[in-house]
Amino acid sequence: MIGKGQLRYIFFVLFLFFSAIPSFSMGGQEEDRLKIAEKLIEEQKYNQAIELIQKEIEDNPDRFDEGEALMQKIREIRSDYNVLYQELIDVLYVEKDVKKALEIIAEMEKMDADPNPATKELIRKAKETARFVYNQEEFLRIMNQAASYISDKRYMDAISLYRTGFELYREEFFASDYGDIIKNGMKVALDNLNVFLDDIEGKYTLLNQAYNDFFTKLEQEKKGEYKVVAEDYLEFSSVLADFISKVAAVKNIGNYIYATNINVINSFNLDREDFFLGFMQRYVTGRVNTDIKDGITGALDQYINSYMFTIISTLDELMDSYFSVASGKVLDSAVSAISDVNRLSSLVLSLQKDWGGLYVVRENKLEKGLSDNVVNIWPYILKAKAVKNSIAILSSLYSLDKIDITESSDRDKLESYLSLIEDQFLKVYSLLSQLKDEESKLLASYGNVLSRMAQSVYEIIKPIFIKKLNLLTKSAIGLNEKISSLDVAVSETEQKKISDTITESENLIRGKEEVILVGDKEETILAKYPDKAIENIEVIKQRKKELIIDIENLKKFFVSQREEFINSKIISDNINKLDSILDYLIKLDNNIINLEKQASAAVFNADRYRNEAERKLEEAERAINLKNYEDARNLLEDAGDLFSTSLSYKEDKALRESMDKRLLALSDAIVKAENQKVIVEVRSLIEKGRELYLRGNFDEAERTLLTARARWAVTQPEENPEVEYWLKFVKAALSIQRGRTVLDTDPLYTEITQLLNLARANYTQAKTLIKQGKQEEGGKLLDKATENLLRVRMAFPLNQDASLLLLRIEQLKNPDSFDSLFKEKINEAVAQLDESPQEAYATLKDLREIKPDFPGLANAIYQAEIKLGIRIPPPDPAKISRAKELYKNALAIYNRNDRANFPIALEQLNQAVLLDPDNREAISLKDRIQLAMGGQTSVVLPSYALKLYKDAEQKFTEGSFYEALAIVRKLLEDERAKNYPPLLELKKRIESRI
């Protein structure tokens, strides 16, 4: 253990050692080193001066004396410095005079502004130790002295003393690393604190004056010279409220300092609180475990409490005097005294409000009893006896436990209050009987004359009991009203729950709109839940049974009550309401039975259709395995309808999702398997149709190509451009051909045939007559023939038989000019190709029948057939080249298996085939890509979409075409629905009717 003397010696030796160590700074020799050293000595930078002197003597030994003189000067100063340091050690660690130690440190810092680092560290630690001890002692001195001031009611002196400690550790706090937010926040808080405290000191005199003025008026009332009114209090309370607001602001700042202190400890992981924040917290909010509440807020609280207690105790004394008057005077005076009590109690309540419940006023002052004044004459003596007797009974009344009925919706608690009231009612009634007995005894003993004043006491007291009974009865009625209202409310709530559950069950059976997720889109369906409705019905049955029992018990409860306790229209109305609820519950049975039947039937149908759908699906799967795709399609469509029907009876989200997936998966399987077959068949039909067309067998070509179109639609929703391309040529040829002959199915067939036969007969007969030279007779027959032919052409303008016969008649009539006429008809027909191509083509065909080798006729017919689309145009090198280019582009996509761009490749190949129908490579590649892409049609729709499709069909059948079209358009937004052939067909049917 090192003693105090040893410790002092060690510090002194260390000091001398470290002070002798030169520092290494300063460089260069631009000036005289010794002069610079002399200047540094003047600036108290001794270490730097020593360093320069040493260097100068080493470099210039002849200047040793000059250097030694400067060193001696430093040694003398350091000697004084060492003496001070030894004194510092004695003062700080032996004498423990912290204040003196701080003064020595300040003097040492003046003597040597830049000591070496080791000395500087020793001084810093000594200074820190001294400051800590000093600040702790100063803090305790301030807190203890201020507490003494508070005890002596020197509140402002205490506050002023607390404010002197605001500087302790302030410098260290604002030099800390706590961050700008914390330090700036504290700076603002300190500034505001000083502002509020300055304001409080300024308001202190005003509050004292206001208090003295108000208290003087209270003293005057005690003397009967004045009666304090509300305006008197308001003058005082306005100053008080302003002062209290400043006190509240100071408390808020104290809370902020406390929160900041906690924040600093937690944020910087300190093992103790910050000294500055800890001191400030206690200056403002006070210490915790002290006999007297101290701190600035403690001083302010006690200052205001002293005023408040004095005022309230004075008011209490005044109220006691008025209570005494109220119990000893006649009724009018008592009423006046009670008025004064009310006036003074209002002032007390105002004080409570302004100071937040600082002082609790004693309750029921008027219940202290009447005065026991005694007079010297019998009436007053008897009155005193009456008072004594009645006070004894009244004391029993006041001694009854107070029934604190709090606002509650707890029926059990309300019943417990009612039981207490019933018990107290009986006790009060018994006391009132005692009071009447006392009155009767008095009258019997002393007669009416002497007992009149005493009897007046009973007349005053009896109403108290009657009022108490009335109050108890009123409370009981009020409680029973609450209980009955609660019972009705609970019963009505239960009734509403039952009613709501019935409505909910009806909605579950009837269905309600719900949103389901289909892919990444939301769709609305009508969802029905009869199974949940059945669960609800079971709940309804149980609730109904329980509610009937509850209501019957409630009615029994009210029947058991004291009659006067249920004498209320509200209670009567509530009992009637309970009867109405009972009636409703009894009549509910039929509704429940009907609901149960509907729900059960719906569940049964849902399960039946679901089972049938499952069976159809299994059959469809077997048909697919057997490659019987047509049956599989039909079975799948039936299964979809059955599932949709099942879901229309009972919604099952899991079933809907799983069945949609299963149906669509089977649909894809059918389309995928059938697509390969379709593509092969359609290719064969296209080739066959083309061949028939080129051979001129247009009817058979049309049938073949229409078959190809139908087969294509089985797996592909989009038209096959190739099929449509050849159908265009076939239909164009048929349109010409079908207008040239009269079919035996035509209604005019018989009449037209007769006209043609007559014309032919006339022509043949005329031709014979003309050969015989009978020109005139032959001409008349030709005119008749012409007339009949023109009648044919009126019905069939392009009829070939009529046109040919007319030409032959013209040739027979004008053989010499016929060639000229023939040429003219060719030219007219060619000119007519743009306006009436079919009529012009028919004319050219008829002319070919007359003179097939006529110059220019064959070419005219060829051009007409191209224009009409009957004949395929001759190969166009540019188109053939473009077709090859498109084929190469598509082939590149196919070769790199770029399936995302197969639709583009298919479009390019369709264009290539249309540009060059003989491009076999393009045709072959097209079929390969079509096979790779698979079928695109949907055999079935998702369940929600199938329901909408059925709705659209129904609307179409009803003639609501626009509503049907709106549903169809919405469905076509679904990727699966827009590839559903029946939907596309329905759209065409609807649009054809609009």
Short mmCIF file of N, CA, C and O in Angstrom, two decimals, residues 896-983:
data_model
loop_
_atom_site.label_atom_id
_atom_site.label_comp_id
_atom_site.label_asym_id
_atom_site.label_seq_id
_atom_site.Cartn_x
_atom_site.Cartn_y
_atom_site.Cartn_z
N ARG A 896 -34.00 -23.50 -87.01
CA ARG A 896 -33.41 -23.20 -85.69
C ARG A 896 -34.43 -23.46 -84.55
O ARG A 896 -34.18 -23.10 -83.41
N ASN A 897 -35.58 -24.08 -84.94
CA ASN A 897 -36.61 -24.47 -83.97
C ASN A 897 -37.05 -23.31 -83.08
O ASN A 897 -37.24 -23.43 -81.86
N ASP A 898 -37.20 -22.16 -83.73
CA ASP A 898 -37.62 -20.94 -83.02
C ASP A 898 -39.15 -20.94 -82.89
O ASP A 898 -39.86 -20.26 -83.64
N ARG A 899 -39.67 -21.72 -81.92
CA ARG A 899 -41.11 -21.95 -81.84
C ARG A 899 -41.89 -20.67 -81.52
O ARG A 899 -43.06 -20.55 -81.89
N ALA A 900 -41.24 -19.75 -80.86
CA ALA A 900 -41.93 -18.49 -80.56
C ALA A 900 -42.30 -17.75 -81.84
O ALA A 900 -43.30 -17.02 -81.88
N ASN A 901 -41.51 -17.97 -82.91
CA ASN A 901 -41.77 -17.27 -84.18
C ASN A 901 -42.39 -18.18 -85.23
O ASN A 901 -42.48 -17.82 -86.41
N PHE A 902 -42.87 -19.39 -84.80
CA PHE A 902 -43.55 -20.26 -85.76
C PHE A 902 -44.79 -19.57 -86.37
O PHE A 902 -45.06 -19.74 -87.56
N PRO A 903 -45.58 -18.81 -85.60
CA PRO A 903 -46.73 -18.13 -86.21
C PRO A 903 -46.30 -17.17 -87.33
O PRO A 903 -46.99 -17.04 -88.35
N ILE A 904 -45.14 -16.52 -87.16
CA ILE A 904 -44.64 -15.62 -88.23
C ILE A 904 -44.25 -16.44 -89.45
O ILE A 904 -44.58 -16.08 -90.59
N ALA A 905 -43.56 -17.57 -89.19
CA ALA A 905 -43.16 -18.43 -90.30
C ALA A 905 -44.39 -18.95 -91.04
O ALA A 905 -44.42 -19.00 -92.28
N LEU A 906 -45.44 -19.31 -90.30
CA LEU A 906 -46.66 -19.82 -90.93
C LEU A 906 -47.31 -18.75 -91.78
O LEU A 906 -47.79 -19.03 -92.90
N GLU A 907 -47.32 -17.53 -91.28
CA GLU A 907 -47.89 -16.43 -92.07
C GLU A 907 -47.08 -16.22 -93.34
O GLU A 907 -47.64 -15.99 -94.43
N GLN A 908 -45.78 -16.29 -93.24
CA GLN A 908 -44.92 -16.12 -94.43
C GLN A 908 -45.20 -17.22 -95.45
O GLN A 908 -45.27 -16.97 -96.66
N LEU A 909 -45.39 -18.46 -94.97
CA LEU A 909 -45.66 -19.57 -95.89
C LEU A 909 -47.03 -19.46 -96.54
O LEU A 909 -47.21 -19.79 -97.71
N ASN A 910 -48.02 -18.98 -95.78
CA ASN A 910 -49.35 -18.76 -96.37
C ASN A 910 -49.27 -17.74 -97.51
O ASN A 910 -49.87 -17.91 -98.57
N GLN A 911 -48.50 -16.68 -97.27
CA GLN A 911 -48.32 -15.67 -98.33
C GLN A 911 -47.59 -16.29 -99.53
O GLN A 911 -47.96 -16.03 -100.69
N ALA A 912 -46.58 -17.11 -99.25
CA ALA A 912 -45.80 -17.72 -100.34
C ALA A 912 -46.69 -18.62 -101.20
O ALA A 912 -46.62 -18.59 -102.44
N VAL A 913 -47.56 -19.42 -100.57
CA VAL A 913 -48.44 -20.33 -101.32
C VAL A 913 -49.46 -19.55 -102.14
O VAL A 913 -49.80 -19.93 -103.27
N LEU A 914 -49.95 -18.45 -101.59
CA LEU A 914 -50.91 -17.64 -102.35
C LEU A 914 -50.23 -16.95 -103.53
O LEU A 914 -50.83 -16.76 -104.59
N LEU A 915 -48.96 -16.57 -103.33
CA LEU A 915 -48.22 -15.94 -104.44
C LEU A 915 -47.85 -16.98 -105.50
O LEU A 915 -47.86 -16.68 -106.70
N ASP A 916 -47.54 -18.18 -105.06
CA ASP A 916 -47.13 -19.25 -106.01
C ASP A 916 -47.74 -20.57 -105.55
O ASP A 916 -47.15 -21.31 -104.76
N PRO A 917 -48.98 -20.86 -106.01
CA PRO A 917 -49.67 -22.08 -105.57
C PRO A 917 -48.92 -23.36 -105.92
O PRO A 917 -49.22 -24.42 -105.36
N ASP A 918 -47.95 -23.29 -106.83
CA ASP A 918 -47.22 -24.50 -107.23
C ASP A 918 -45.91 -24.67 -106.44
O ASP A 918 -45.12 -25.56 -106.78
N ASN A 919 -45.69 -23.84 -105.43
CA ASN A 919 -44.46 -23.93 -104.64
C ASN A 919 -44.63 -25.08 -103.64
O ASN A 919 -45.12 -24.93 -102.53
N ARG A 920 -44.22 -26.27 -104.04
CA ARG A 920 -44.42 -27.47 -103.23
C ARG A 920 -43.59 -27.45 -101.95
O ARG A 920 -43.99 -27.99 -100.91
N GLU A 921 -42.42 -26.81 -102.05
CA GLU A 921 -41.58 -26.73 -100.84
C GLU A 921 -42.29 -25.92 -99.75
O GLU A 921 -42.28 -26.29 -98.57
N ALA A 922 -42.89 -24.80 -100.17
CA ALA A 922 -43.61 -23.97 -99.19
C ALA A 922 -44.80 -24.72 -98.62
O ALA A 922 -45.07 -24.65 -97.40
N ILE A 923 -45.52 -25.48 -99.49
CA ILE A 923 -46.67 -26.25 -99.03
C ILE A 923 -46.23 -27.31 -98.01
O ILE A 923 -46.84 -27.49 -96.94
N SER A 924 -45.16 -28.01 -98.32
CA SER A 924 -44.67 -29.07 -97.42
C SER A 924 -44.22 -28.50 -96.08
O SER A 924 -44.54 -29.04 -95.02
N LEU A 925 -43.47 -27.38 -96.13
CA LEU A 925 -42.98 -26.76 -94.89
C LEU A 925 -44.14 -26.23 -94.06
O LEU A 925 -44.13 -26.30 -92.82
N LYS A 926 -45.13 -25.70 -94.75
CA LYS A 926 -46.30 -25.18 -94.03
C LYS A 926 -46.95 -26.28 -93.21
O LYS A 926 -47.30 -26.10 -92.02
N ASP A 927 -47.13 -27.48 -93.83
CA ASP A 927 -47.76 -28.58 -93.11
C ASP A 927 -46.91 -29.04 -91.93
O ASP A 927 -47.43 -29.38 -90.85
N ARG A 928 -45.58 -29.04 -92.12
CA ARG A 928 -44.71 -29.46 -91.02
C ARG A 928 -44.80 -28.50 -89.82
O ARG A 928 -44.85 -28.91 -88.67
N ILE A 929 -44.80 -27.20 -90.14
CA ILE A 929 -44.91 -26.20 -89.05
C ILE A 929 -46.27 -26.29 -88.37
O ILE A 929 -46.39 -26.19 -87.14
N GLN A 930 -47.32 -26.50 -89.19
CA GLN A 930 -48.66 -26.62 -88.64
C GLN A 930 -48.75 -27.81 -87.69
O GLN A 930 -49.38 -27.74 -86.62
N LEU A 931 -48.06 -28.90 -88.06
CA LEU A 931 -48.02 -30.08 -87.19
C LEU A 931 -47.27 -29.77 -85.89
O LEU A 931 -47.68 -30.19 -84.80
N ALA A 932 -46.18 -29.05 -86.03
CA ALA A 932 -45.36 -28.71 -84.85
C ALA A 932 -46.12 -27.79 -83.89
O ALA A 932 -46.00 -27.91 -82.68
N MET A 933 -46.89 -26.85 -84.45
CA MET A 933 -47.62 -25.90 -83.61
C MET A 933 -48.81 -26.55 -82.91
O MET A 933 -49.22 -26.12 -81.84
N GLY A 934 -49.33 -27.62 -83.52
CA GLY A 934 -50.45 -28.31 -82.89
C GLY A 934 -51.76 -27.59 -83.15
O GLY A 934 -51.81 -26.50 -83.72
N GLY A 935 -52.84 -28.21 -82.66
CA GLY A 935 -54.17 -27.61 -82.84
C GLY A 935 -54.38 -26.42 -81.92
O GLY A 935 -53.82 -26.37 -80.84
N GLN A 936 -55.23 -25.51 -82.34
CA GLN A 936 -55.44 -24.30 -81.58
C GLN A 936 -56.86 -24.19 -81.03
O GLN A 936 -57.15 -23.30 -80.24
N THR A 937 -57.76 -25.05 -81.48
CA THR A 937 -59.15 -24.93 -81.02
C THR A 937 -59.30 -25.48 -79.61
O THR A 937 -58.46 -26.22 -79.12
N SER A 938 -60.42 -25.12 -78.98
CA SER A 938 -60.76 -25.63 -77.65
C SER A 938 -62.01 -26.47 -77.79
O SER A 938 -63.01 -26.02 -78.36
N VAL A 939 -61.94 -27.69 -77.27
CA VAL A 939 -63.12 -28.57 -77.29
C VAL A 939 -64.13 -28.11 -76.24
O VAL A 939 -65.33 -28.20 -76.44
N VAL A 940 -63.61 -27.63 -75.12
CA VAL A 940 -64.47 -27.16 -74.03
C VAL A 940 -63.99 -25.80 -73.57
O VAL A 940 -62.89 -25.37 -73.90
N LEU A 941 -64.85 -25.16 -72.78
CA LEU A 941 -64.51 -23.86 -72.18
C LEU A 941 -64.29 -24.04 -70.68
O LEU A 941 -64.81 -24.99 -70.08
N PRO A 942 -63.51 -23.13 -70.06
CA PRO A 942 -63.49 -23.11 -68.59
C PRO A 942 -64.91 -22.95 -68.06
O PRO A 942 -65.78 -22.39 -68.73
N SER A 943 -65.16 -23.46 -66.85
CA SER A 943 -66.53 -23.51 -66.31
C SER A 943 -67.20 -22.15 -66.30
O SER A 943 -68.38 -22.02 -66.66
N TYR A 944 -66.49 -21.10 -65.88
CA TYR A 944 -67.12 -19.78 -65.83
C TYR A 944 -67.50 -19.32 -67.22
O TYR A 944 -68.56 -18.73 -67.46
N ALA A 945 -66.62 -19.62 -68.22
CA ALA A 945 -66.86 -19.18 -69.59
C ALA A 945 -68.01 -19.96 -70.23
O ALA A 945 -68.79 -19.41 -71.02
N LEU A 946 -68.12 -21.25 -69.89
CA LEU A 946 -69.21 -22.06 -70.42
C LEU A 946 -70.56 -21.51 -69.97
O LEU A 946 -71.52 -21.46 -70.74
N LYS A 947 -70.60 -21.06 -68.69
CA LYS A 947 -71.85 -20.46 -68.18
C LYS A 947 -72.19 -19.20 -68.98
O LYS A 947 -73.35 -18.98 -69.38
N LEU A 948 -71.22 -18.37 -69.24
CA LEU A 948 -71.46 -17.15 -70.02
C LEU A 948 -71.88 -17.49 -71.45
O LEU A 948 -72.73 -16.82 -72.03
N TYR A 949 -71.25 -18.52 -72.03
CA TYR A 949 -71.61 -18.93 -73.39
C TYR A 949 -73.09 -19.35 -73.43
O TYR A 949 -73.82 -18.98 -74.36
N LYS A 950 -73.53 -20.13 -72.43
CA LYS A 950 -74.93 -20.54 -72.37
C LYS A 950 -75.85 -19.33 -72.23
O LYS A 950 -76.93 -19.27 -72.84
N ASP A 951 -75.41 -18.36 -71.43
CA ASP A 951 -76.20 -17.12 -71.28
C ASP A 951 -76.32 -16.40 -72.62
O ASP A 951 -77.39 -15.88 -72.97
N ALA A 952 -75.22 -16.33 -73.37
CA ALA A 952 -75.23 -15.65 -74.67
C ALA A 952 -76.17 -16.38 -75.63
O ALA A 952 -76.92 -15.75 -76.40
N GLU A 953 -76.13 -17.72 -75.62
CA GLU A 953 -77.04 -18.50 -76.47
C GLU A 953 -78.50 -18.20 -76.12
O GLU A 953 -79.35 -18.03 -77.01
N GLN A 954 -78.78 -18.12 -74.82
CA GLN A 954 -80.14 -17.83 -74.37
C GLN A 954 -80.58 -16.45 -74.84
O GLN A 954 -81.71 -16.27 -75.32
N LYS A 955 -79.69 -15.48 -74.71
CA LYS A 955 -80.01 -14.12 -75.16
C LYS A 955 -80.28 -14.09 -76.67
O LYS A 955 -81.19 -13.40 -77.14
N PHE A 956 -79.48 -14.85 -77.41
CA PHE A 956 -79.67 -14.90 -78.87
C PHE A 956 -81.03 -15.51 -79.20
O PHE A 956 -81.77 -15.01 -80.05
N THR A 957 -81.38 -16.59 -78.50
CA THR A 957 -82.67 -17.25 -78.73
C THR A 957 -83.83 -16.31 -78.41
O THR A 957 -84.85 -16.32 -79.10
N GLU A 958 -83.64 -15.48 -77.36
CA GLU A 958 -84.69 -14.53 -76.97
C GLU A 958 -84.76 -13.31 -77.87
O GLU A 958 -85.66 -12.49 -77.74
N GLY A 959 -83.77 -13.19 -78.78
CA GLY A 959 -83.76 -12.04 -79.68
C GLY A 959 -83.01 -10.84 -79.13
O GLY A 959 -83.02 -9.77 -79.73
N SER A 960 -82.35 -11.00 -77.97
CA SER A 960 -81.56 -9.90 -77.39
C SER A 960 -80.16 -9.96 -77.98
O SER A 960 -79.19 -10.34 -77.31
N PHE A 961 -80.04 -9.57 -79.25
CA PHE A 961 -78.80 -9.77 -79.99
C PHE A 961 -77.65 -8.93 -79.45
O PHE A 961 -76.51 -9.41 -79.36
N TYR A 962 -77.91 -7.69 -79.07
CA TYR A 962 -76.83 -6.82 -78.61
C TYR A 962 -76.31 -7.29 -77.25
O TYR A 962 -75.10 -7.25 -76.98
N GLU A 963 -77.22 -7.75 -76.38
CA GLU A 963 -76.78 -8.28 -75.09
C GLU A 963 -75.95 -9.55 -75.31
O GLU A 963 -74.93 -9.77 -74.66
N ALA A 964 -76.42 -10.40 -76.24
CA ALA A 964 -75.69 -11.62 -76.54
C ALA A 964 -74.31 -11.30 -77.09
O ALA A 964 -73.31 -11.92 -76.70
N LEU A 965 -74.24 -10.30 -77.97
CA LEU A 965 -72.96 -9.92 -78.58
C LEU A 965 -72.00 -9.37 -77.51
O LEU A 965 -70.79 -9.63 -77.56
N ALA A 966 -72.54 -8.62 -76.54
CA ALA A 966 -71.68 -8.08 -75.47
C ALA A 966 -71.05 -9.22 -74.67
O ALA A 966 -69.87 -9.17 -74.32
N ILE A 967 -71.83 -10.27 -74.37
CA ILE A 967 -71.29 -11.41 -73.63
C ILE A 967 -70.22 -12.11 -74.44
O ILE A 967 -69.15 -12.49 -73.94
N VAL A 968 -70.51 -12.29 -75.76
CA VAL A 968 -69.54 -12.97 -76.64
C VAL A 968 -68.24 -12.19 -76.70
O VAL A 968 -67.15 -12.77 -76.64
N ARG A 969 -68.33 -10.88 -76.84
CA ARG A 969 -67.11 -10.07 -76.92
C ARG A 969 -66.30 -10.16 -75.63
O ARG A 969 -65.06 -10.18 -75.67
N LYS A 970 -66.99 -10.20 -74.50
CA LYS A 970 -66.26 -10.35 -73.23
C LYS A 970 -65.55 -11.71 -73.19
O LYS A 970 -64.40 -11.81 -72.75
N LEU A 971 -66.25 -12.75 -73.67
CA LEU A 971 -65.65 -14.08 -73.67
C LEU A 971 -64.44 -14.15 -74.58
O LEU A 971 -63.46 -14.85 -74.28
N LEU A 972 -64.49 -13.43 -75.70
CA LEU A 972 -63.38 -13.50 -76.67
C LEU A 972 -62.10 -12.88 -76.12
O LEU A 972 -61.04 -13.01 -76.72
N GLU A 973 -62.18 -12.21 -74.96
CA GLU A 973 -60.98 -11.69 -74.32
C GLU A 973 -60.18 -12.82 -73.67
O GLU A 973 -59.00 -12.66 -73.36
N ASP A 974 -60.85 -13.98 -73.46
CA ASP A 974 -60.19 -15.14 -72.86
C ASP A 974 -59.49 -15.93 -73.96
O ASP A 974 -60.09 -16.25 -74.99
N GLU A 975 -58.22 -16.27 -73.73
CA GLU A 975 -57.44 -16.97 -74.74
C GLU A 975 -58.07 -18.31 -75.12
O GLU A 975 -58.05 -18.71 -76.28
N ARG A 976 -58.64 -19.02 -74.14
CA ARG A 976 -59.26 -20.31 -74.44
C ARG A 976 -60.58 -20.13 -75.17
O ARG A 976 -60.89 -20.87 -76.10
N ALA A 977 -61.35 -19.14 -74.74
CA ALA A 977 -62.67 -18.96 -75.31
C ALA A 977 -62.62 -18.51 -76.77
O ALA A 977 -63.46 -18.88 -77.58
N LYS A 978 -61.63 -17.70 -77.12
CA LYS A 978 -61.60 -17.17 -78.49
C LYS A 978 -61.24 -18.25 -79.51
O LYS A 978 -61.34 -18.01 -80.71
N ASN A 979 -60.83 -19.44 -79.04
CA ASN A 979 -60.54 -20.57 -79.93
C ASN A 979 -61.61 -21.66 -79.83
O ASN A 979 -61.38 -22.80 -80.24
N TYR A 980 -62.77 -21.30 -79.28
CA TYR A 980 -63.85 -22.26 -79.12
C TYR A 980 -64.79 -22.13 -80.31
O TYR A 980 -65.51 -21.13 -80.44
N PRO A 981 -64.82 -23.10 -81.24
CA PRO A 981 -65.59 -22.97 -82.49
C PRO A 981 -67.06 -22.61 -82.27
O PRO A 981 -67.58 -21.74 -82.99
N PRO A 982 -67.78 -23.25 -81.34
CA PRO A 982 -69.19 -22.88 -81.17
C PRO A 982 -69.37 -21.40 -80.83
O PRO A 982 -70.34 -20.78 -81.24
N LEU A 983 -68.42 -20.84 -80.05
CA LEU A 983 -68.51 -19.42 -79.71
C LEU A 983 -68.31 -18.56 -80.95
O LEU A 983 -69.03 -17.57 -81.17
#
